[in-house]
mmCIF file of C-alpha atoms in Angstrom:
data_model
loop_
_atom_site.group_PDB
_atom_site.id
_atom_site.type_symbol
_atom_site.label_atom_id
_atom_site.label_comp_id
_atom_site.label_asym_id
_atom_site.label_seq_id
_atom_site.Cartn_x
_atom_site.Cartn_y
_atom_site.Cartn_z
ATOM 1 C CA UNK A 882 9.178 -11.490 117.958
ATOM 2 C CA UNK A 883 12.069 -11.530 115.106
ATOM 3 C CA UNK A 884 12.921 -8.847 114.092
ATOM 4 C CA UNK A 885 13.900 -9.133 110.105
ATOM 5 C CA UNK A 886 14.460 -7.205 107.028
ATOM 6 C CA UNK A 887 14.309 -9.161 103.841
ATOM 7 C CA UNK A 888 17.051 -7.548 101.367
ATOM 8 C CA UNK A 889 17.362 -7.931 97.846
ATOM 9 C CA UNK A 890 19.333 -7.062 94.495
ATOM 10 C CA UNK A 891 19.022 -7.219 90.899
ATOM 11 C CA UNK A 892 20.713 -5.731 87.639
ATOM 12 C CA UNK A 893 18.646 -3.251 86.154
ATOM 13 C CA UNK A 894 19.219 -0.795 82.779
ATOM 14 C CA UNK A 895 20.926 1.824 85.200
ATOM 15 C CA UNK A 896 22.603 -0.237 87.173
ATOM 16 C CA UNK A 897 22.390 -2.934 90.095
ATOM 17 C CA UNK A 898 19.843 -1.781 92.847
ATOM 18 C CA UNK A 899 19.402 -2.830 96.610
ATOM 19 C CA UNK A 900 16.353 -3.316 98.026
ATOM 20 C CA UNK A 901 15.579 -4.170 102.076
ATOM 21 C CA UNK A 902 11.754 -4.752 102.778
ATOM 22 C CA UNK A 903 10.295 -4.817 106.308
ATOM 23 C CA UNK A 904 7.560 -7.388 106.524
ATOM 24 C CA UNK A 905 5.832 -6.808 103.145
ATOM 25 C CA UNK A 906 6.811 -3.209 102.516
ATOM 26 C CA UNK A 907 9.646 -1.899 100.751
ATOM 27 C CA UNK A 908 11.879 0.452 102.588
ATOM 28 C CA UNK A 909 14.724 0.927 100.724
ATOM 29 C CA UNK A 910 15.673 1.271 97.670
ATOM 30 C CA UNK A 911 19.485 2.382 96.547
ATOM 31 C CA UNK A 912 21.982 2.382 93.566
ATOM 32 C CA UNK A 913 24.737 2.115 95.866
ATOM 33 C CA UNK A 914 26.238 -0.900 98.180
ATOM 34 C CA UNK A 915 27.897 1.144 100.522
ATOM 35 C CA UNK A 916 25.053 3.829 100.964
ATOM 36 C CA UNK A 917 22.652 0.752 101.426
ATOM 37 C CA UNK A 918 24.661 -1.356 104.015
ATOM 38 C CA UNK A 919 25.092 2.091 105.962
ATOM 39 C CA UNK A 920 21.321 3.047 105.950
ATOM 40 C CA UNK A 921 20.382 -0.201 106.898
ATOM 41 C CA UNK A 922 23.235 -0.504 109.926
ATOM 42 C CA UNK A 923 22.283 3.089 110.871
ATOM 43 C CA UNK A 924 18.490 2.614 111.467
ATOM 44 C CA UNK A 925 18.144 -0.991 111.891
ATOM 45 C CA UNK A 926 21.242 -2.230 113.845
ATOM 46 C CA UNK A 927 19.327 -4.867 115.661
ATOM 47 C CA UNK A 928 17.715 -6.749 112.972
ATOM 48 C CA UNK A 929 18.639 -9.897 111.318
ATOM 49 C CA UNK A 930 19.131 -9.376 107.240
ATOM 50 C CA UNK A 931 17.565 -12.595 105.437
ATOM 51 C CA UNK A 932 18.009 -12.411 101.589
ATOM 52 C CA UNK A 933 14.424 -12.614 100.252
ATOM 53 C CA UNK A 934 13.559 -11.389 96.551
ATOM 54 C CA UNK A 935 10.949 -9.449 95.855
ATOM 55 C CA UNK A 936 9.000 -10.509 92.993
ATOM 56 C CA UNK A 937 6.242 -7.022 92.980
ATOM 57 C CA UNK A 938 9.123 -5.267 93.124
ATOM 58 C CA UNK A 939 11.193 -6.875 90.450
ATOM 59 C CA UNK A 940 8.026 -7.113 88.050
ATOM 60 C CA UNK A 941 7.427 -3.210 88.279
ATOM 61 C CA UNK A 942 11.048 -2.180 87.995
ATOM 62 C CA UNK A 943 11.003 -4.391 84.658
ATOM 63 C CA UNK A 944 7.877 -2.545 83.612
ATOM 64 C CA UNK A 945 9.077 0.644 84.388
ATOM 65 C CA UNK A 946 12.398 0.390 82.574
ATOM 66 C CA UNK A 947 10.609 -1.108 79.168
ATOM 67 C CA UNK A 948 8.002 2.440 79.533
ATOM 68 C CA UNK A 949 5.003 0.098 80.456
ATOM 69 C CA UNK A 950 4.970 1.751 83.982
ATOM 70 C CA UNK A 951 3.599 5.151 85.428
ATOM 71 C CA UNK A 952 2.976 4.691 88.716
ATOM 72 C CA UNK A 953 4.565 1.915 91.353
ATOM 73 C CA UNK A 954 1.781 -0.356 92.820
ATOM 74 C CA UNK A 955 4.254 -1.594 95.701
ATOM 75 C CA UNK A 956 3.514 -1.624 99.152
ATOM 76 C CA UNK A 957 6.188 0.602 100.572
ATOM 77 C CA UNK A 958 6.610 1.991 104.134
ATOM 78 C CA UNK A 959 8.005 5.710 104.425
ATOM 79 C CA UNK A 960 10.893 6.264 107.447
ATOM 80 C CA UNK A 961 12.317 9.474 108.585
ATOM 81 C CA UNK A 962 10.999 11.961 110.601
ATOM 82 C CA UNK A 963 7.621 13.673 110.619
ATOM 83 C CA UNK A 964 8.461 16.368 108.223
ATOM 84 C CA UNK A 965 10.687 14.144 105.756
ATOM 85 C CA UNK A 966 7.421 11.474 105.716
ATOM 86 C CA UNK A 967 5.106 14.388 104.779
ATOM 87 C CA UNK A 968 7.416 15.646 101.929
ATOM 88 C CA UNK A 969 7.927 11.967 100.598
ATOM 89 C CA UNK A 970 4.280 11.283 100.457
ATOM 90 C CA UNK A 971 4.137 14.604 98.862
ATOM 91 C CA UNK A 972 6.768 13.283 95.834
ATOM 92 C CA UNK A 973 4.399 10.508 95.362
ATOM 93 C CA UNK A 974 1.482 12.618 94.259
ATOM 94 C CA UNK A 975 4.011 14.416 91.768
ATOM 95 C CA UNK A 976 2.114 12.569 88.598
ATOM 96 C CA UNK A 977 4.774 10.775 85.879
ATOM 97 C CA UNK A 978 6.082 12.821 83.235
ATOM 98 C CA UNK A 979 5.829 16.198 85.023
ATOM 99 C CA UNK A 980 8.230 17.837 87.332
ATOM 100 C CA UNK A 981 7.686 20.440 90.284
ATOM 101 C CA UNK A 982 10.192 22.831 92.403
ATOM 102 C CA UNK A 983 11.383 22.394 96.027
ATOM 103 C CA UNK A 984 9.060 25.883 96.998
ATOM 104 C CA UNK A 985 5.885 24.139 95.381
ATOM 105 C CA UNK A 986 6.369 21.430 97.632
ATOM 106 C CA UNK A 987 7.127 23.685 100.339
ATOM 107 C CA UNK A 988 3.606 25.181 99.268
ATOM 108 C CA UNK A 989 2.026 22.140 98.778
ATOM 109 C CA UNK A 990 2.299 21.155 102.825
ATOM 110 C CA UNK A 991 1.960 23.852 104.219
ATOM 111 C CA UNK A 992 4.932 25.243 104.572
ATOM 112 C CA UNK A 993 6.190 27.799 102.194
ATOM 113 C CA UNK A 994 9.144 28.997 103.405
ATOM 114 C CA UNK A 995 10.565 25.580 103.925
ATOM 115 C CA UNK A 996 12.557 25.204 100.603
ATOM 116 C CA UNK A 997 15.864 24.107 101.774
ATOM 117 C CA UNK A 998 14.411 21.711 104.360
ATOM 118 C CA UNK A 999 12.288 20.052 101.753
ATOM 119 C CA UNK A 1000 15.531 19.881 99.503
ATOM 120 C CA UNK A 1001 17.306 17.952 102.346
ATOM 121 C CA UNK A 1002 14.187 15.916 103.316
ATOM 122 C CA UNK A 1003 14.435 14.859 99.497
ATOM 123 C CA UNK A 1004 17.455 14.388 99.378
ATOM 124 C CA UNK A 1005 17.240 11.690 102.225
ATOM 125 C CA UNK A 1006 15.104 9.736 100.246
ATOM 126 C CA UNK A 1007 15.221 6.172 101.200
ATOM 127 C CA UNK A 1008 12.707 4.898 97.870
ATOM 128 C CA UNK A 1009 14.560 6.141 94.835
ATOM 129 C CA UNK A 1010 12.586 5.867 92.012
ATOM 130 C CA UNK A 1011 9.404 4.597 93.964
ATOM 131 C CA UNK A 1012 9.406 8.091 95.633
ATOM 132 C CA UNK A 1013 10.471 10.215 92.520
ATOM 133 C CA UNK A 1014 12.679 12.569 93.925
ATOM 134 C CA UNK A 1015 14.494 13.057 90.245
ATOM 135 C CA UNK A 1016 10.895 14.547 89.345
ATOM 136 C CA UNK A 1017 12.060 17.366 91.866
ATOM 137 C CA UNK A 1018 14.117 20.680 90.395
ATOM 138 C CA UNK A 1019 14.926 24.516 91.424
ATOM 139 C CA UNK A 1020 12.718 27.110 90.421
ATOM 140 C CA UNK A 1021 14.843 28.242 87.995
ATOM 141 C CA UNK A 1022 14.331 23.975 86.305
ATOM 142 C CA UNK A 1023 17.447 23.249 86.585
ATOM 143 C CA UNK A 1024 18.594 19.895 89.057
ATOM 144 C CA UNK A 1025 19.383 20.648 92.460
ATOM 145 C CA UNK A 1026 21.681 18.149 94.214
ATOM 146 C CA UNK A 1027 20.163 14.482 92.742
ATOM 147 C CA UNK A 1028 22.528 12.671 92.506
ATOM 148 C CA UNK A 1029 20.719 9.507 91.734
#
């Protein structure tokens, strides 16, 4: 079987993005060239990189940048490890509009001392925007280290 990952990009209102999708599910998502090629050379060395665009995905970014968006509909697949899966799907739930701290997240799976690992598990974040990390602060509401 071939192994493939179907990459994309597109100008948006902040800036040209980078997608790659495995089979039908989006698995990256990135502001940044260099960050993107890495990522995608780090974890998936062995696959072949077809240019493909992804017309869900372009359709909801569109929404989402003219406000007529709330929640991604896009099939996306979560990588990492265990723990960095379980605080992405965690980000998901975080509803639009309303932000929550890196020790309610900790809280929220079960693991409330785990602050500074959730703040690195966020900050490997593969989905910006899809996964809103930006909806993630200190408990003091200021930004921790986004840099998105």
């Amino acid at each position: 079987m071939e192994r493939i990952i179907y990459s994309d990009d597109f100008k948006t209102p902040i800036g040209k993005l980078y997608s790659a999708s495995l089979e039908d599910n989006l698995i990256k998502l990135s502001n940044s060239r260099t960050e993107f090629l890495y990522w995608i050379k780090k974890y998936f060395q062995n696959y072949q990189i077809i240019n493909r665009q992804n017309d869900e995905l372009l359709n909801e970014m569109s929404e989402y940048f003219k406000g007529n968006l709330e929640k991604f509909n896009l099939k996306i697949k979560i990588t990492g490890t265990t723990f960095q899966q379980k605080v992405l799907k965690a980000l998901i739930k975080i509803p639009f509009g309303h932000k929550i701290s890196y020790s309610q997240i900790a809280k929220k799976i079960g693991n409330p001392t785990a602050g500074r690992a959730i703040g690195n598990a966020v900050g490997k974040n593969p989905i910006m925007l899809i996964v809103p990390c930006h909806r993630v602060v200190r408990n003091n509401g200021d930004l921790g280290g986004f840099t998105g």
